[in-house]
Coordinates of C-alpha atoms in Angstrom, one line a residue:
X1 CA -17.5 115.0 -145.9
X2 CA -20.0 115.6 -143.3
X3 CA -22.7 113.4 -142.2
X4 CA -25.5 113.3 -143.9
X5 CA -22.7 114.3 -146.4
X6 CA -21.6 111.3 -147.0
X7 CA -21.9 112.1 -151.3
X8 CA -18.9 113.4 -151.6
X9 CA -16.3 111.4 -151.8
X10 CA -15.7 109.1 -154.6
X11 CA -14.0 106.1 -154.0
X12 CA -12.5 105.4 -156.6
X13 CA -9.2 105.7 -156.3
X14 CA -8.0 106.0 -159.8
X15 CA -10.8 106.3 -163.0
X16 CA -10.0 107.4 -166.3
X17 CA -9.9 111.2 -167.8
X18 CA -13.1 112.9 -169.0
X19 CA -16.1 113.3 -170.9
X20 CA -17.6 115.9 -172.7
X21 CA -20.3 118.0 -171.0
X22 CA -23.8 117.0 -171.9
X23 CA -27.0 119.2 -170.9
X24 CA -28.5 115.6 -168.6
X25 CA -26.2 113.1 -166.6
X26 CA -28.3 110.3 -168.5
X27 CA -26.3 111.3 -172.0
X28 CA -23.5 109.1 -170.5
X29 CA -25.8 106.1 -169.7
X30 CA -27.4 106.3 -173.2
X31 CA -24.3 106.4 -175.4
X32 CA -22.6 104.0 -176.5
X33 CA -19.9 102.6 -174.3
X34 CA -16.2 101.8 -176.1
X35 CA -16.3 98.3 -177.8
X36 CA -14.8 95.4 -175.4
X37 CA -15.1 91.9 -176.7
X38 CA -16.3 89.3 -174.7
X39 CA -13.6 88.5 -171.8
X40 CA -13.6 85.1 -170.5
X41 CA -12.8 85.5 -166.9
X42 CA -10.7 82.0 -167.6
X43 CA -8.7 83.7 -170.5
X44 CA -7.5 86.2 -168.1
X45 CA -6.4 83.6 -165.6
X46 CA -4.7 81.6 -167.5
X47 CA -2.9 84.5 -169.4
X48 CA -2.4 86.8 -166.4
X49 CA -2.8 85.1 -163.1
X50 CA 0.4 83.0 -163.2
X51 CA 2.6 86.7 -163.3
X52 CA 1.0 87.8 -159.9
X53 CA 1.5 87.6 -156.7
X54 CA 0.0 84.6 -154.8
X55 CA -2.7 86.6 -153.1
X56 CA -4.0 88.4 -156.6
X57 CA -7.3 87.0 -157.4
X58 CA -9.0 87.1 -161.0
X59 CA -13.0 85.8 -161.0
X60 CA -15.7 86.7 -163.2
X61 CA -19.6 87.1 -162.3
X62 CA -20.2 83.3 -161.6
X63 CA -17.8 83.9 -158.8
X64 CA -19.0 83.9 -155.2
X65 CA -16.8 86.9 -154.7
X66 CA -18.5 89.0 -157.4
X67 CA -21.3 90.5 -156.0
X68 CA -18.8 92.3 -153.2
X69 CA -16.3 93.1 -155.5
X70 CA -18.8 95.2 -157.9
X71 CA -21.3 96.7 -155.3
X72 CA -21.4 101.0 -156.0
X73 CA -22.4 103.1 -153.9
X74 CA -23.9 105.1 -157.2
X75 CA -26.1 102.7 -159.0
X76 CA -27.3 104.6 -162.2
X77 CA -24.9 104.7 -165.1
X78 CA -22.5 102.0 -163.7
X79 CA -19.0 100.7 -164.8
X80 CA -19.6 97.9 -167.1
X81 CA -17.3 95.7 -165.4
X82 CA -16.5 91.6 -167.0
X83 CA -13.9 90.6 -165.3
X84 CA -12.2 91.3 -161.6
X85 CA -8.9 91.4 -160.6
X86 CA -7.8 92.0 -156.9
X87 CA -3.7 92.4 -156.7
X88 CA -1.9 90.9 -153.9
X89 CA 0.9 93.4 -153.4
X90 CA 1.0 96.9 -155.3
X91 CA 3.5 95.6 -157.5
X92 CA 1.2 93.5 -159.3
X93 CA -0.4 96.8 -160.4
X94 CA 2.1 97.3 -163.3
X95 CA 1.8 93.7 -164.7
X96 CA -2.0 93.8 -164.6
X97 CA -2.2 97.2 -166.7
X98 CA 0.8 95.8 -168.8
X99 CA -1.6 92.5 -169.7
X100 CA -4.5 95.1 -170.6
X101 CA -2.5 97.1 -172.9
X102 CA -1.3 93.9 -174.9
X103 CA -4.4 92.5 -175.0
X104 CA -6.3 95.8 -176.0
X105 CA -8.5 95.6 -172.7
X106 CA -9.8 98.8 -170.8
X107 CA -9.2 98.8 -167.1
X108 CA -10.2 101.2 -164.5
X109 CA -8.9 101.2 -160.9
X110 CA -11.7 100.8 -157.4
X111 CA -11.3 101.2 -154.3
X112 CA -14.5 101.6 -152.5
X113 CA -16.9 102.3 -155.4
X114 CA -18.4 105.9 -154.1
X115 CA -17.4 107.3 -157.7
X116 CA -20.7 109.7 -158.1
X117 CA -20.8 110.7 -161.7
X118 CA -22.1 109.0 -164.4
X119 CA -19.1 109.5 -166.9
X120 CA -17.8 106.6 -165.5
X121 CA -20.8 104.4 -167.4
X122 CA -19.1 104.1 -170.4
X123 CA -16.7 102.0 -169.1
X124 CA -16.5 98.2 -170.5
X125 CA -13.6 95.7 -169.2
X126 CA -11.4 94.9 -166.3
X127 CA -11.7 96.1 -162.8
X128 CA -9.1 96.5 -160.6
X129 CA -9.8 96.0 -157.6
X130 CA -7.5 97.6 -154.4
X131 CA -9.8 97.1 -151.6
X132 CA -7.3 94.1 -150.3
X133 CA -4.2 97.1 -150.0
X134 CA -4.8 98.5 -146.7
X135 CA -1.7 98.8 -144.9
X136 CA -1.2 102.0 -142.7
X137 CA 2.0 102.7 -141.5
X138 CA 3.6 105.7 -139.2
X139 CA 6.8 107.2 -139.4
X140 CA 6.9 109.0 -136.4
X141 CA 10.4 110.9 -136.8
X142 CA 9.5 112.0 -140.0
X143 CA 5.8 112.9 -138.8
X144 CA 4.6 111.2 -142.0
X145 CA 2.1 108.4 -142.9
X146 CA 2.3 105.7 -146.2
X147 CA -1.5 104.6 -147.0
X148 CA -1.7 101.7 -149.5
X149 CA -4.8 103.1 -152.1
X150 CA -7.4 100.7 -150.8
X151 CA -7.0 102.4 -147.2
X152 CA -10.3 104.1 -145.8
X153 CA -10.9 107.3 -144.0
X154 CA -12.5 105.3 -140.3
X155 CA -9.2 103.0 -140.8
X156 CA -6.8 106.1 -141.3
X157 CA -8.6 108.3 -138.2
X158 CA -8.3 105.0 -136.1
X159 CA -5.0 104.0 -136.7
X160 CA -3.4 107.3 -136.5
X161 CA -5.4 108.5 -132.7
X162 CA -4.6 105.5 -131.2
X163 CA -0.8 106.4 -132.0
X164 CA -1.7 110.5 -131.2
X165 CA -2.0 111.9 -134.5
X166 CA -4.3 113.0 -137.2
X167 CA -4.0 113.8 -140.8
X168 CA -7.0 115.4 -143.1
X169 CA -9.9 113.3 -144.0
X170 CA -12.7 113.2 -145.8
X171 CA -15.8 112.9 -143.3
X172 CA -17.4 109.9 -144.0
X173 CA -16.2 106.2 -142.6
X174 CA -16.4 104.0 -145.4
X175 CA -15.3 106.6 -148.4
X176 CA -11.1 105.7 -149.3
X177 CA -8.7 108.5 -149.1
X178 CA -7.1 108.3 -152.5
X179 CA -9.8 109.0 -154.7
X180 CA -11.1 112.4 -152.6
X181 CA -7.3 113.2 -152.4
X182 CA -6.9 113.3 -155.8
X183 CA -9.8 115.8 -156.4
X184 CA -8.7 118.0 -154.0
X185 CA -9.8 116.4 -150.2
X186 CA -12.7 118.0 -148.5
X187 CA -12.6 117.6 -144.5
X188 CA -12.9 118.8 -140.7
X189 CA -9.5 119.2 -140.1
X190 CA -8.9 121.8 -143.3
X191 CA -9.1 124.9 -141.7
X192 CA -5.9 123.9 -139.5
X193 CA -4.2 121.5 -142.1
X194 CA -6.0 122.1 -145.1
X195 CA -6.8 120.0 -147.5
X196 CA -6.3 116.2 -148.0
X197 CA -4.1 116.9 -151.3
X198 CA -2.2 119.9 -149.6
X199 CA -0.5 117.2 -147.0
X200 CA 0.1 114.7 -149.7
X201 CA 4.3 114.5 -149.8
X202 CA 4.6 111.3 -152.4
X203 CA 2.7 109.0 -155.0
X204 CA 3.7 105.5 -156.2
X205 CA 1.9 105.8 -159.2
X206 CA 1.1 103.5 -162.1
X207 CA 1.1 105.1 -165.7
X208 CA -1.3 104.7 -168.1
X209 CA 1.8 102.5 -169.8
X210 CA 2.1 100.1 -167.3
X211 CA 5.4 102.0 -166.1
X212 CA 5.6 102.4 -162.5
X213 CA 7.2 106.2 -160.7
X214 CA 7.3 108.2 -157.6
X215 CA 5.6 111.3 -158.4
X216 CA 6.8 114.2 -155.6
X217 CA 7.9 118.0 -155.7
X218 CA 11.2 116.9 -156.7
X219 CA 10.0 114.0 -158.8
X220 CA 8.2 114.2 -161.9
X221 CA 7.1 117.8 -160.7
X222 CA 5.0 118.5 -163.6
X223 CA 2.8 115.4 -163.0
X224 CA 2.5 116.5 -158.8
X225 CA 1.0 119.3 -159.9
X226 CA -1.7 117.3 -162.3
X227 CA -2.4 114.7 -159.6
X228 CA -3.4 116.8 -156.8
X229 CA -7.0 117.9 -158.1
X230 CA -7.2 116.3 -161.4
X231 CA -5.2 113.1 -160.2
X232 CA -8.3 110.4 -161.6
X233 CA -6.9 111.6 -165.0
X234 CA -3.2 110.6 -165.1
X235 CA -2.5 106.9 -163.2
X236 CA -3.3 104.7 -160.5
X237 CA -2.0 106.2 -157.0
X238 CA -1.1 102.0 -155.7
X239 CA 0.3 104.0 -151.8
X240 CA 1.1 107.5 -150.9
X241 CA 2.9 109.1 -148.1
X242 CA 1.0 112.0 -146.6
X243 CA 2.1 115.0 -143.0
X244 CA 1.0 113.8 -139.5
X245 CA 0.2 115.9 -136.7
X246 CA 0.4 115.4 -133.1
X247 CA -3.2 115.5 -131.5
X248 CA -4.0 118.9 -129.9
X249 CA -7.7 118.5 -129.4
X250 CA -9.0 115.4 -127.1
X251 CA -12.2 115.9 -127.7
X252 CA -14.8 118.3 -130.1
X253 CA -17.6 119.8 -129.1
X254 CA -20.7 119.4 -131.6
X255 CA -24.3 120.9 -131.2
X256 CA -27.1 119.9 -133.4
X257 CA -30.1 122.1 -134.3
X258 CA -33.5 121.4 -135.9
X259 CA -35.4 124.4 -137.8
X260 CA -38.5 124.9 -139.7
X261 CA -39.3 127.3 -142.5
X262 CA -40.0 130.0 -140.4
X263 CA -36.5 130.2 -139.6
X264 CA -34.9 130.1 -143.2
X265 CA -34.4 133.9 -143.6
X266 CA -32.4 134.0 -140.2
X267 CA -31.2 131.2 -139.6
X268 CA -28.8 132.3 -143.0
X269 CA -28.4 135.7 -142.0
X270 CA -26.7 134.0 -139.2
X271 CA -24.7 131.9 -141.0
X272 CA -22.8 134.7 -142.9
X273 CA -21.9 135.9 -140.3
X274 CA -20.5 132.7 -138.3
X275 CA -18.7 132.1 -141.6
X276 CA -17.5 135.5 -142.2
X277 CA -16.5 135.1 -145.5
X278 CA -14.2 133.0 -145.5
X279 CA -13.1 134.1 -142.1
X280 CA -14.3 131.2 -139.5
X281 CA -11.9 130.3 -137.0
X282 CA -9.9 127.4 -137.8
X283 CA -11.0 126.0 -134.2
X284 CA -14.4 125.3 -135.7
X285 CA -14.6 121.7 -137.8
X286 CA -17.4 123.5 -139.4
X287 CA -21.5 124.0 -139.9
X288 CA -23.0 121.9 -141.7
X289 CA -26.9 121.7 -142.6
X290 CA -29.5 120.1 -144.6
X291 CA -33.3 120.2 -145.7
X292 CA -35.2 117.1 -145.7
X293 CA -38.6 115.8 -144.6
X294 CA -38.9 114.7 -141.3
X295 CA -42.7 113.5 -140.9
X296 CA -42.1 114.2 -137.3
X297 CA -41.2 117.6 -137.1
X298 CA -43.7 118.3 -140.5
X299 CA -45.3 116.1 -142.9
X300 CA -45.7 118.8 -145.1
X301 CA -42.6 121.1 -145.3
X302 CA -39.2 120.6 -145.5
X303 CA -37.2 120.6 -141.9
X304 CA -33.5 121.9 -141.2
X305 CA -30.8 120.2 -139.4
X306 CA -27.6 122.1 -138.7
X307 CA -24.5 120.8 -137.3
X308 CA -22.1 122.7 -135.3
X309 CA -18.5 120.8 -134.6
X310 CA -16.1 122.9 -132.4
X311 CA -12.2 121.7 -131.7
X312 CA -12.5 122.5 -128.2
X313 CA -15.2 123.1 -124.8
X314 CA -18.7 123.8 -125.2
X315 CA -18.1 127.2 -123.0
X316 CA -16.0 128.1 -125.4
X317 CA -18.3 127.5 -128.3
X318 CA -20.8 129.1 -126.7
X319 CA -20.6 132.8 -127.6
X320 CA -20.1 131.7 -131.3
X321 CA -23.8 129.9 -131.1
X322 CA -26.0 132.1 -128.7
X323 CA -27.0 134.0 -132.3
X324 CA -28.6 130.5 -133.3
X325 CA -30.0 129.7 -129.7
X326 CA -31.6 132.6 -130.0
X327 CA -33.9 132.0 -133.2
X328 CA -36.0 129.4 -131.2
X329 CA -34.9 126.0 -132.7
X330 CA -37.5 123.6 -132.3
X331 CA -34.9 120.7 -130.7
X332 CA -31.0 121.0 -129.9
X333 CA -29.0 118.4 -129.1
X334 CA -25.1 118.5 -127.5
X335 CA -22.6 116.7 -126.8
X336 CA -18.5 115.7 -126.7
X337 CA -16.6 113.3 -128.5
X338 CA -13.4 112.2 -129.6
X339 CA -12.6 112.9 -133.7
X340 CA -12.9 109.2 -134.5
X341 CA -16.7 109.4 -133.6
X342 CA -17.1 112.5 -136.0
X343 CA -18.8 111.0 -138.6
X344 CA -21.4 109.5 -136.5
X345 CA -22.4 112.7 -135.2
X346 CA -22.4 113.9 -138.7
X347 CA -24.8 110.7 -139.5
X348 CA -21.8 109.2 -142.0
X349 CA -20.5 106.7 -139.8
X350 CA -20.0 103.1 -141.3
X351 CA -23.4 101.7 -140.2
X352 CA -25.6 105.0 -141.3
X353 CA -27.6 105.2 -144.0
X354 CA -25.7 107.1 -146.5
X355 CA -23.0 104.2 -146.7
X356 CA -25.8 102.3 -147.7
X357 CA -24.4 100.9 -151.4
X358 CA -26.7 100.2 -154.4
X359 CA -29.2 103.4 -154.7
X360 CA -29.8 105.5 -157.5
X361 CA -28.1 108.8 -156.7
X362 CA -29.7 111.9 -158.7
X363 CA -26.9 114.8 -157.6
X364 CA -25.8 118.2 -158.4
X365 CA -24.0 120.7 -156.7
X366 CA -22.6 124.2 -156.4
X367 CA -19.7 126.1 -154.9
X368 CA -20.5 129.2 -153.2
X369 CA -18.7 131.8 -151.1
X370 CA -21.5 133.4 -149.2
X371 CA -25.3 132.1 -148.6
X372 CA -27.7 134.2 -151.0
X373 CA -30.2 134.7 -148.3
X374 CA -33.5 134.8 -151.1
X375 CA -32.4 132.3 -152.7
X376 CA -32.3 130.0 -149.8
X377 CA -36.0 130.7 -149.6
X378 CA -36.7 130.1 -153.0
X379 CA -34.5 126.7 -153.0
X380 CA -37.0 126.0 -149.8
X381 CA -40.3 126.1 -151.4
X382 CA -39.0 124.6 -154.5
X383 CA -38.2 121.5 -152.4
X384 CA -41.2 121.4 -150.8
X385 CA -43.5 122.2 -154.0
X386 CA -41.5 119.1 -155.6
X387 CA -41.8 116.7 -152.6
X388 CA -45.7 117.8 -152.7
X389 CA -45.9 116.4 -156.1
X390 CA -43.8 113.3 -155.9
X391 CA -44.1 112.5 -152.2
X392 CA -41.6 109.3 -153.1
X393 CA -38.9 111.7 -153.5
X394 CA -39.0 112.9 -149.6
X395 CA -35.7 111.5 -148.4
X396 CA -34.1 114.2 -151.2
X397 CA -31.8 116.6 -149.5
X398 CA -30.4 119.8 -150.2
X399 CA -27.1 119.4 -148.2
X400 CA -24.7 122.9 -147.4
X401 CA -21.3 121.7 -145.8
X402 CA -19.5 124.7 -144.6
X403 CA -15.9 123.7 -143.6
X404 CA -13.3 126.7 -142.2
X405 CA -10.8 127.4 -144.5
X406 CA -8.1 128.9 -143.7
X407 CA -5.8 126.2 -143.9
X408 CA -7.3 125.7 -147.4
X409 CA -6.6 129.0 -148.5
X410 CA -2.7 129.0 -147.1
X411 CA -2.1 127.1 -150.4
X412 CA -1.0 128.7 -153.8
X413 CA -3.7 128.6 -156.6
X414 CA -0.9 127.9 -159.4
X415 CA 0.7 125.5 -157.2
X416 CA -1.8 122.6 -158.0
X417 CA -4.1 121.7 -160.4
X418 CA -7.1 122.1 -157.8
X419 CA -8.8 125.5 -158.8
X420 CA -11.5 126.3 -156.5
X421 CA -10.1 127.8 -153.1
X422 CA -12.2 130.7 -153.1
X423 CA -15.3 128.1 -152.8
X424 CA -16.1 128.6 -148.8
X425 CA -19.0 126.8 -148.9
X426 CA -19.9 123.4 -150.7
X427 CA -24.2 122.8 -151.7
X428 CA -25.1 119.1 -152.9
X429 CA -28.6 117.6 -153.7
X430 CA -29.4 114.6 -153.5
X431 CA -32.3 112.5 -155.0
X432 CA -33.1 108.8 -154.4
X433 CA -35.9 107.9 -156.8
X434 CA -36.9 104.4 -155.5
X435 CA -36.5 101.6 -157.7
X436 CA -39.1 101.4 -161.1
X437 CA -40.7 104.7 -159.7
X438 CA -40.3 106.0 -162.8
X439 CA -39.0 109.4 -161.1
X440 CA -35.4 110.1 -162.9
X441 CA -36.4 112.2 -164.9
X442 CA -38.3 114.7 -162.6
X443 CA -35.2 114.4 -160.4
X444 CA -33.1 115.7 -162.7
X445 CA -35.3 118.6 -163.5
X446 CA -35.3 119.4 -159.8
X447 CA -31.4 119.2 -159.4
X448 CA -31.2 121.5 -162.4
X449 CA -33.0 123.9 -160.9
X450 CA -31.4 124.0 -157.8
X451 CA -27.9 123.9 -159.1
X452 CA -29.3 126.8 -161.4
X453 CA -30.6 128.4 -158.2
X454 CA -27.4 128.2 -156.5
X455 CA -25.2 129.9 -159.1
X456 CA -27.9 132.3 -159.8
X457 CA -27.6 133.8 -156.4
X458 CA -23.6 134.1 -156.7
X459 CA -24.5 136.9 -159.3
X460 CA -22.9 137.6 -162.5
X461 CA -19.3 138.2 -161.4
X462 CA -18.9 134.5 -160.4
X463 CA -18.9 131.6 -162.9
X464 CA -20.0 128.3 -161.7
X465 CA -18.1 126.0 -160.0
X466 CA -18.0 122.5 -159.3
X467 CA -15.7 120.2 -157.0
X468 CA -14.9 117.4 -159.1
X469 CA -15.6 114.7 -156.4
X470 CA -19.0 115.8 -156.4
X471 CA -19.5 115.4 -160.1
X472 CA -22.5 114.3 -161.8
X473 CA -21.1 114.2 -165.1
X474 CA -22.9 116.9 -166.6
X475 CA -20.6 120.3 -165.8
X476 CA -18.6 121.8 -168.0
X477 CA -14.6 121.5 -167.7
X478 CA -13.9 124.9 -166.8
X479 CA -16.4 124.4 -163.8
X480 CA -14.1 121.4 -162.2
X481 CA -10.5 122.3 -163.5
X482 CA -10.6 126.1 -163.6
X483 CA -11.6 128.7 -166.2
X484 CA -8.2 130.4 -166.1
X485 CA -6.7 129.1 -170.0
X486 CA -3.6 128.1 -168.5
X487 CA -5.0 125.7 -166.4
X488 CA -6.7 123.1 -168.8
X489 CA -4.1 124.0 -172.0
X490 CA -1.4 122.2 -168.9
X491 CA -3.5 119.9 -168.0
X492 CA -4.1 118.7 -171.5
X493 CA -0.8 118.7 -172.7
X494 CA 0.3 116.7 -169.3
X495 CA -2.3 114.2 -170.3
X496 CA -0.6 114.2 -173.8
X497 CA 2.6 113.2 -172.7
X498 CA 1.3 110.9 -170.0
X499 CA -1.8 109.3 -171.3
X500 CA -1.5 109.8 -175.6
X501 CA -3.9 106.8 -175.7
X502 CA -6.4 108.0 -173.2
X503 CA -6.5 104.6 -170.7
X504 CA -7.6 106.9 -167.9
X505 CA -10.6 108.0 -169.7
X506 CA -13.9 107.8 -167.4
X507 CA -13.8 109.6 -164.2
X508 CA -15.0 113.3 -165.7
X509 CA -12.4 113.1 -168.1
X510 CA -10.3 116.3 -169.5
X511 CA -10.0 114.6 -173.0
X512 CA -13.4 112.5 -173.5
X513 CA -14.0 109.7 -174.9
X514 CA -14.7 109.2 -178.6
X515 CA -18.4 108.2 -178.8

């Protein structure tokens, strides 16, 4: 996801199925998470450690290590995590869930910790941790990749330019690429390739019985369709294989844009058109934009920032952007770069600010196919009648990423479980109440009403939807797996045959959790 998009993407690389929808994300935090009896970090290595590999590790919150190993990007309703294990090869995957199951101990799977909503709260026992399962390696004949599941989307871009390929990616560095993949895969290369599920060829999965498969089009095929956009409910994805392609574009053009309030009504009038509907050229990487404060531009209004990232020269960018020249932006700023320096220009790089880990998060979001002009005016002086009242919430921002999507609309609706290819633009907010501020709940009230705002102006004929990776625990089912019938009577009875006990039960689960 794009800069100062960095939300998005949920690291964690496997979870556990679903929760019911509550009205507030808080619901999750308040009730009562699944029993767990105290587990004695010494237990487990004395019972478990000697079937694992030499590398595994197993350490409990006296450990030097533990303060790493647990660190969330999300910190409100947090995994309630007693002991850590970190396997030395994939294959100690299998005997760790294996252990669990025979010891009646809940486990949930983490890569990088960016899991957003707060279903995952209720969860109480082992964590597994993958961020040591790295390895990247190319198989240039077959134009293919194999990612282990702790591999991240800077160390994918990286290792696969410097050999003259790319694959899709989410947009921000330090996010992994399992866990987006297996919600569906948001990314600048999408309008060419699509999305990051759609290049997916293979999973070496772990099921919920400790049994370990190859899921693929020819294998298991019922369970490839499950995984690729409802994936966090059916096993832990330990490597994948995924498509390459050759590099075509050396270098992107990007231009950044700073607006006021003045400009709202035009500025998205603009926008429609540059998206067309659905329609952008696949050449563009995308718009992307953002209200915020910015005390220098205005300390008393909201400012807008828009990114522009073109696959290609700036002269040939240029007719595309003379519409927005035109409105009188207050600063533009231009430039050229390579696609492994993306995310900084997007302002998700690994060193920016929204990699920063342990913040409350207060989030909502929307999908939308076309910018409801009025009510991106109204969602403007809402923000800036909120920040007016609770100045402490002025780093809140209403963020609109606006991939192409063609590539994401070459793929079949029926042929995954990811529902939501007519969504052609993606709206997240994002509150950071600082810490004892006291300001939760107002946040809440505020991302209510702008997710409320969002859907509104899609009009009646469209039912809400919501990208699971962007989550925050409190949208309905239908919203994040499709309101066609079909689609969550499969999905329920795949989880049936593959997960009757509900292990994977905490990443906005399709079956939730008995309170």
């Amino acid at each position: 996801m794009p800069s100062l998009y960095c939300f998005v993407a949920l690291g964690i690389t496997l979870t556990q199925a679903l929760a019911a929808a509550y009205t507030n994300p808080k619901d999750y935090a308040q009730m009562p998470v699944p029993r767990q009896s105290p587990l004695p970090s010494e237990s487990v290595q004395q019972g478990l450690g000697p079937s694992l590999s030499k590398n595994a590790s197993i350490f409990g919150p006296d450990d030097s290590r533990w303060p790493d190993a647990t660190e969330r990007y999300q910190d409100f309703a947090v995994p309630q995590v007693q002991v850590v294990v970190q396997p030395g090869v994939e294959d100690d995957i299998p005997t760790i869930v294996k252990y669990a199951n025979e010891h009646g101990i809940n486990f949930f799977v983490v890569n990088r910790g960016h899991s957003l909503t707060s279903t995952v709260g209720r969860f109480n026992g082992i964590q597994i941790d993958v961020r040591s399962l790295t390895d990247i390696s190319i198989n240039k004949d077959a134009m293919t990749a194999k990612l282990q599941a702790g591999a991240r989307n800077y160390e994918t871009i990286d290792v696969l330019w410097k050999e003259g390929y790319v694959t899709t990616t989410g947009s921000c560095s330090c996010v992994g690429m399992v866990g987006p993949a297996l919600g569906g895969g948001h990314g600048v290369q999408q309008g060419v390739h699509g999305l990051i599920a759609d290049n997916l060829i293979g999973l070496n999965v772990v099921l919920a019985n400790g049994t370990a498969i190859t899921v693929s089009e020819t294998s298991y095929p019922d369970l490839w369709w499950a995984m690729r956009g409802a994936g966090h409910n059916f096993g832990i994805v330990t490597s994948f294989d995924m498509k390459i392609y050759p590099v075509t574009v050396p270098s992107y053009y990007y231009r950044n844009y700073v607006f006021t309030g003045k400009h709202v009504e035009p500025l998205f009038e603009e926008l429609n058109k540059f998206h067309a509907n659905g329609s952008l050229s696949p050449t563009w990487g995308g718009a992307f934009g953002v209200y915020t404060m910015e005390p220098s531009v205005s300390t008393t209004e909201a400012t807008i920032f828009w990114t522009f990232i073109y696959g290609g020269s700036k002269e040939d960018a240029a007719a595309d952007l003379s519409s927005f020249d035109a409105l009188g932006p207050v600063a533009v700023d231009e430039g050229d770069v390579p696609f492994t320096s993306i995310s900084d220009i997007l302002i998700s790089g690994l060193e920016s600010d929204l990699c920063a880990p342990s913040k409350v998060h207060i989030t909502g979001t929307a999908g939308l196919q076309v910018y409801n002009v009025t009510v991106q005016r109204q969602l403007y002086d809402l923000y800036n009648k909120k920040v007016s009242k609770e100045p402490l919430l002025s780093g809140t921002k209403l963020v609109h990423e606006g991939y192409a999507v063609e590539g994401v609309l070459r793929g079949k609706p029926e042929g995954s479980a990811f529902p939501l290819r007519d969504d052609n633009l993606l709206m997240y907010f994002d509150a950071m109440p600082p810490p004892n501020s006291g300001l939760e709940d107002f946040a809440f009230q505020w991302a209510r009403e702008t997710e409320d705002l969002w859907n509104a102006g899609e009009g009646e004929w469209r039912k809400p939807t919501t990208y699971v990776n962007y989550a925050a625990g409190h949208e309905s089912l239908e919203s994040m797996y499709g309101y066609e019938p079909w689609r969550l009577e499969k999905l329920r009875a795949l989880k049936a045959q593959y997960d009757p006990l509900n292990k994977f039960a905490y990443y906005n689960p399709i079956v939730p959790l008995e309170s």
